[in-house]
mmCIF file of C-alpha atoms in Angstrom:
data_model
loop_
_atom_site.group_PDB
_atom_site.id
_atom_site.type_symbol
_atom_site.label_atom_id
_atom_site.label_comp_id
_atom_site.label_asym_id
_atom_site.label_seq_id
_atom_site.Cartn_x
_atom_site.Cartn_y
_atom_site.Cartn_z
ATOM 1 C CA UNK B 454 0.000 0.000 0.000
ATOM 2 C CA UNK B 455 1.698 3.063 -0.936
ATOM 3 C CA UNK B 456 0.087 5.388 1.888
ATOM 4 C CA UNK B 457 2.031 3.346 4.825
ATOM 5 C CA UNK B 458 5.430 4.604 3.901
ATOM 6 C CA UNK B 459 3.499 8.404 4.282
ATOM 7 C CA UNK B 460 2.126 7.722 7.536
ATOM 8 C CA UNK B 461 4.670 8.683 9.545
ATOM 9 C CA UNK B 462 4.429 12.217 10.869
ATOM 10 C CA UNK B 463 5.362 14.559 8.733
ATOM 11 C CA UNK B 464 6.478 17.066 11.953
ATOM 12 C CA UNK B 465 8.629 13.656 13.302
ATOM 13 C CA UNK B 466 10.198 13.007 10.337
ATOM 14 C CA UNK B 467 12.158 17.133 9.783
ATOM 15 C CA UNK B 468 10.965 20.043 11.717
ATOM 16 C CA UNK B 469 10.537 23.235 9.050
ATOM 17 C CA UNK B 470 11.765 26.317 9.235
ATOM 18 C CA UNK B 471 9.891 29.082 8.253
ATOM 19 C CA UNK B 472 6.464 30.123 8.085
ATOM 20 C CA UNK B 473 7.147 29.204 4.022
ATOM 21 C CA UNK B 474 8.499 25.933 5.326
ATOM 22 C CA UNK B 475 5.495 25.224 7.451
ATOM 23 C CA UNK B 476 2.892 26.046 4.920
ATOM 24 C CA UNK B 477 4.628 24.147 2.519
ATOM 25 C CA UNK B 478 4.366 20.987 4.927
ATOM 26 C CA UNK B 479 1.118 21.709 6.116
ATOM 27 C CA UNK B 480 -0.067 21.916 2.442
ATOM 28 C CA UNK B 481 1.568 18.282 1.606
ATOM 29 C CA UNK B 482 0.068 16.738 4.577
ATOM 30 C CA UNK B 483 -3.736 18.269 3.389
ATOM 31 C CA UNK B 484 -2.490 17.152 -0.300
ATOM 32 C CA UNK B 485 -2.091 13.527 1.016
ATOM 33 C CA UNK B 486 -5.202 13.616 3.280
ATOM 34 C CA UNK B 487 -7.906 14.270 0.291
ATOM 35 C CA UNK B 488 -5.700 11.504 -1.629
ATOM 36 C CA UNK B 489 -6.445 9.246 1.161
ATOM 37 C CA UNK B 490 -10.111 10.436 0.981
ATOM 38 C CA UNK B 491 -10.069 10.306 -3.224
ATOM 39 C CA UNK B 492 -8.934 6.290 -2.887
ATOM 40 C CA UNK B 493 -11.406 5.506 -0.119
ATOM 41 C CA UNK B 494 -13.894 6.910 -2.358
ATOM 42 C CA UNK B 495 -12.878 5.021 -5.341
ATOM 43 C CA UNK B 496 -12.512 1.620 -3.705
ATOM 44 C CA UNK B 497 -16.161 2.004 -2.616
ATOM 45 C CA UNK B 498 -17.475 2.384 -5.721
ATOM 46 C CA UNK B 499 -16.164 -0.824 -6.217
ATOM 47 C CA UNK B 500 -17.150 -2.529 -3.599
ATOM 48 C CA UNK B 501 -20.285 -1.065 -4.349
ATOM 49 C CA UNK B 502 -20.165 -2.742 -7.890
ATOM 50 C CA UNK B 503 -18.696 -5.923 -6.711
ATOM 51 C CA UNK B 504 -22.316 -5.789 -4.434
ATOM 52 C CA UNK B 505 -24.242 -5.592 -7.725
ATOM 53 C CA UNK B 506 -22.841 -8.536 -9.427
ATOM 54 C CA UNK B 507 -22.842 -10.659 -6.541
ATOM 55 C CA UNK B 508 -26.909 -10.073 -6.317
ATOM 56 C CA UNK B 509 -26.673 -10.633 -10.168
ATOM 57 C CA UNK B 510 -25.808 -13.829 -10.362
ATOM 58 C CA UNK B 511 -26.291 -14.959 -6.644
ATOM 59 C CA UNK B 512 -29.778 -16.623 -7.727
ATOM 60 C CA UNK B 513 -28.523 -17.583 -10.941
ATOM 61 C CA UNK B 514 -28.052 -21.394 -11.940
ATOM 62 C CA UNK B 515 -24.641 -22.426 -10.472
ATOM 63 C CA UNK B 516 -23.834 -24.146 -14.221
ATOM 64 C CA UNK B 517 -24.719 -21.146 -15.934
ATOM 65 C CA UNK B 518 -21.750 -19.733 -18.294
ATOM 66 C CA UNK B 519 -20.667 -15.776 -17.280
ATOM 67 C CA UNK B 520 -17.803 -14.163 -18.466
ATOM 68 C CA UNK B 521 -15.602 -11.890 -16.313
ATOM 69 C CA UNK B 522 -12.637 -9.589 -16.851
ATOM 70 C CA UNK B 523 -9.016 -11.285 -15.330
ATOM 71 C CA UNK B 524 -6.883 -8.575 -16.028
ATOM 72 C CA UNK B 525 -8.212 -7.006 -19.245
ATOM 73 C CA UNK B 526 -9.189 -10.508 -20.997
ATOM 74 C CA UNK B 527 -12.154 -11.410 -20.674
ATOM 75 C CA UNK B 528 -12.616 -15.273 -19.690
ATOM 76 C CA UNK B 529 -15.412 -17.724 -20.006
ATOM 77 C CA UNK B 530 -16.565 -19.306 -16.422
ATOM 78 C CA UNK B 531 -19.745 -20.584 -14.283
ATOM 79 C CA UNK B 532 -21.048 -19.325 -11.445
ATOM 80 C CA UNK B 533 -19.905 -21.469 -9.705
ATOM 81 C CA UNK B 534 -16.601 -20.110 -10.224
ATOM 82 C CA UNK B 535 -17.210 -16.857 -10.452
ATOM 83 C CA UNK B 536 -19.369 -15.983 -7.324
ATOM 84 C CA UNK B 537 -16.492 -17.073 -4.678
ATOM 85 C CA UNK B 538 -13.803 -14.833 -6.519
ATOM 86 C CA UNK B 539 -15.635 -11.960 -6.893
ATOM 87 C CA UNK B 540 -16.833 -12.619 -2.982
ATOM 88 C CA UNK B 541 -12.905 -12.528 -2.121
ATOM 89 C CA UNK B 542 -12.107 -10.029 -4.324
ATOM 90 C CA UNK B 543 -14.990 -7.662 -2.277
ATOM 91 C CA UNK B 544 -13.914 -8.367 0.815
ATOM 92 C CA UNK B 545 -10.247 -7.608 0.602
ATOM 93 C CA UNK B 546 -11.025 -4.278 -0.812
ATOM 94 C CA UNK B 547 -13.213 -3.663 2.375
ATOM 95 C CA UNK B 548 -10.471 -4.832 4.349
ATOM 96 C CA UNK B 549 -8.425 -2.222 2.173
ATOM 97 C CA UNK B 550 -10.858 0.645 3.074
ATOM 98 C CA UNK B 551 -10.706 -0.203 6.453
ATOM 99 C CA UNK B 552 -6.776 0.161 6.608
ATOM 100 C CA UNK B 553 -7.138 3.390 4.805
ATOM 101 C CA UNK B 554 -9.649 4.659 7.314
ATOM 102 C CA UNK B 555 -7.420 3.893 9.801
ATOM 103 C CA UNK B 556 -4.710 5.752 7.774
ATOM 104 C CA UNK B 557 -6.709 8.440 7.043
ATOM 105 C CA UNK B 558 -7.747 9.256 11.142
ATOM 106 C CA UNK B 559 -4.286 9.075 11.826
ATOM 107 C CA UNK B 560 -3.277 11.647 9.394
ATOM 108 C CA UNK B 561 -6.234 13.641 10.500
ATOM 109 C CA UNK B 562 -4.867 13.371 14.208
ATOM 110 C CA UNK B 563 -1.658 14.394 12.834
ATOM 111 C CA UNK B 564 -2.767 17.005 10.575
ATOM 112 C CA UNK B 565 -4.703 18.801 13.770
ATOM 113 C CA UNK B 566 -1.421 18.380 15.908
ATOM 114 C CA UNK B 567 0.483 20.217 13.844
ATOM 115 C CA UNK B 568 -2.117 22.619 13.290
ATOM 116 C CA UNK B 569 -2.275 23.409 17.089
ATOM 117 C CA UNK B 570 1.501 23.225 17.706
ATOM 118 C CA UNK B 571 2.003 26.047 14.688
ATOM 119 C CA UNK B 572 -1.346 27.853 15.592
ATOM 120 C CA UNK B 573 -2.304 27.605 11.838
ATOM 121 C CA UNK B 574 -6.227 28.398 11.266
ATOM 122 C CA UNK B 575 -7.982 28.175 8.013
ATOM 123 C CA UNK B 576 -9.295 31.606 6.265
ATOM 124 C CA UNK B 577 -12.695 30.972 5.415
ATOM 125 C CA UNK B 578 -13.111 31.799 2.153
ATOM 126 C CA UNK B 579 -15.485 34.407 0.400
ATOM 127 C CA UNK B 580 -18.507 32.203 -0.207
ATOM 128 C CA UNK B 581 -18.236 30.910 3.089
ATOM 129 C CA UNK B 582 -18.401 34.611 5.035
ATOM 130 C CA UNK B 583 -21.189 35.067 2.570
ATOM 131 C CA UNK B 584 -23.350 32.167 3.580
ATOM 132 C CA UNK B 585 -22.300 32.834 7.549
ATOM 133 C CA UNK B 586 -23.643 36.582 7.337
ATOM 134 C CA UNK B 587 -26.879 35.130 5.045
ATOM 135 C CA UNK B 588 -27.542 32.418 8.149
ATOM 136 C CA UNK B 589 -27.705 35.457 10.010
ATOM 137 C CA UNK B 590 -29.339 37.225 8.047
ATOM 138 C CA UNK B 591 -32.012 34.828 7.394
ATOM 139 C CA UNK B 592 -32.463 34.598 11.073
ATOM 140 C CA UNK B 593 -33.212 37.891 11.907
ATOM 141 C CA UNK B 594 -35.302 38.688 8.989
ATOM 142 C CA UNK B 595 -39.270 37.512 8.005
ATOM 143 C CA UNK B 596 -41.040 36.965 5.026
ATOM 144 C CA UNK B 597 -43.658 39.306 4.446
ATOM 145 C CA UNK B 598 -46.769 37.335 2.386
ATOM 146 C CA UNK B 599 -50.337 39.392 1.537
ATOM 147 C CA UNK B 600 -53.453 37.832 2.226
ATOM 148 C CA UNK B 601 -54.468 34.574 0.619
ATOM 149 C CA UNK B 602 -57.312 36.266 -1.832
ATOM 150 C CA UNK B 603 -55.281 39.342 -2.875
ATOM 151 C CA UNK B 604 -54.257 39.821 -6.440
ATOM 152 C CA UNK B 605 -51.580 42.468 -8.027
ATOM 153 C CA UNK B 606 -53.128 44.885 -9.740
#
């Protein structure tokens, strides 16, 4: 898995710097975290696609011919065959997610260490100050309706 050699701390393995030096790490370490997230993402898809074949041909005759794709040729099987493999094949990639989810907290736990021991914050960004001061907004303010029967003139 290439994500285990990355785990380490970023802050353990050299300490940075400058403020350039820190942003530069801190931006790496956010770069890896949505990669983390991106692959997670990914691998259940296909988990979730492994799921639809499974209930496919789960009721299917066990003799039945299917075809599947072994590394881009595609091969002529049962069932029978099929159904355990692509079983397996399922539950190692959930057993994949579940390492990367591990991976991924860490990283998070590191990512928020080093945020606290360089007292970085995140600027919120224009749409974000917008939708704050629109909450608030929308709060204080009413909607004014007419009476049910009235019609514009």
């Amino acid at each position: 898995m290439r994500f285990e050699m990355s785990m380490k701390s970023e802050a353990e393995r050299r300490e940075p710097g400058n403020e350039q030096a820190i942003a530069n790490l801190y931006a790496s370490m956010r770069t890896e975290l949505n990669q983390i997230y991106s692959k997670i993402t990914e691998l259940e898809m296909e988990v979730s696609e492994h799921s639809l074949v499974v209930n496919a041909i789960q009721p299917l005759d066990p003799s039945r011919k299917c075809y599947r794709m072994i590394g881009g040729v595609l091969v002529e099987r049962t069932i029978k065959e099929v159904l355990p493999a692509v079983q397996r094949n399922k539950e190692g990639i959930e057993e994949v997610i579940g390492r990367l989810n591990e991976a991924l907290e860490r990283k998070k736990k590191d990512i928020a260490e080093f945020e606290a021991k360089y007292k970085i914050r995140m600027k919120k960004s224009d749409n974000d100050v917008k939708d704050e001061s629109s909450k608030k907004e929308g709060n204080a303010q009413g909607v004014l309706v007419g009476p049910a029967g009235a019609v514009e003139s």
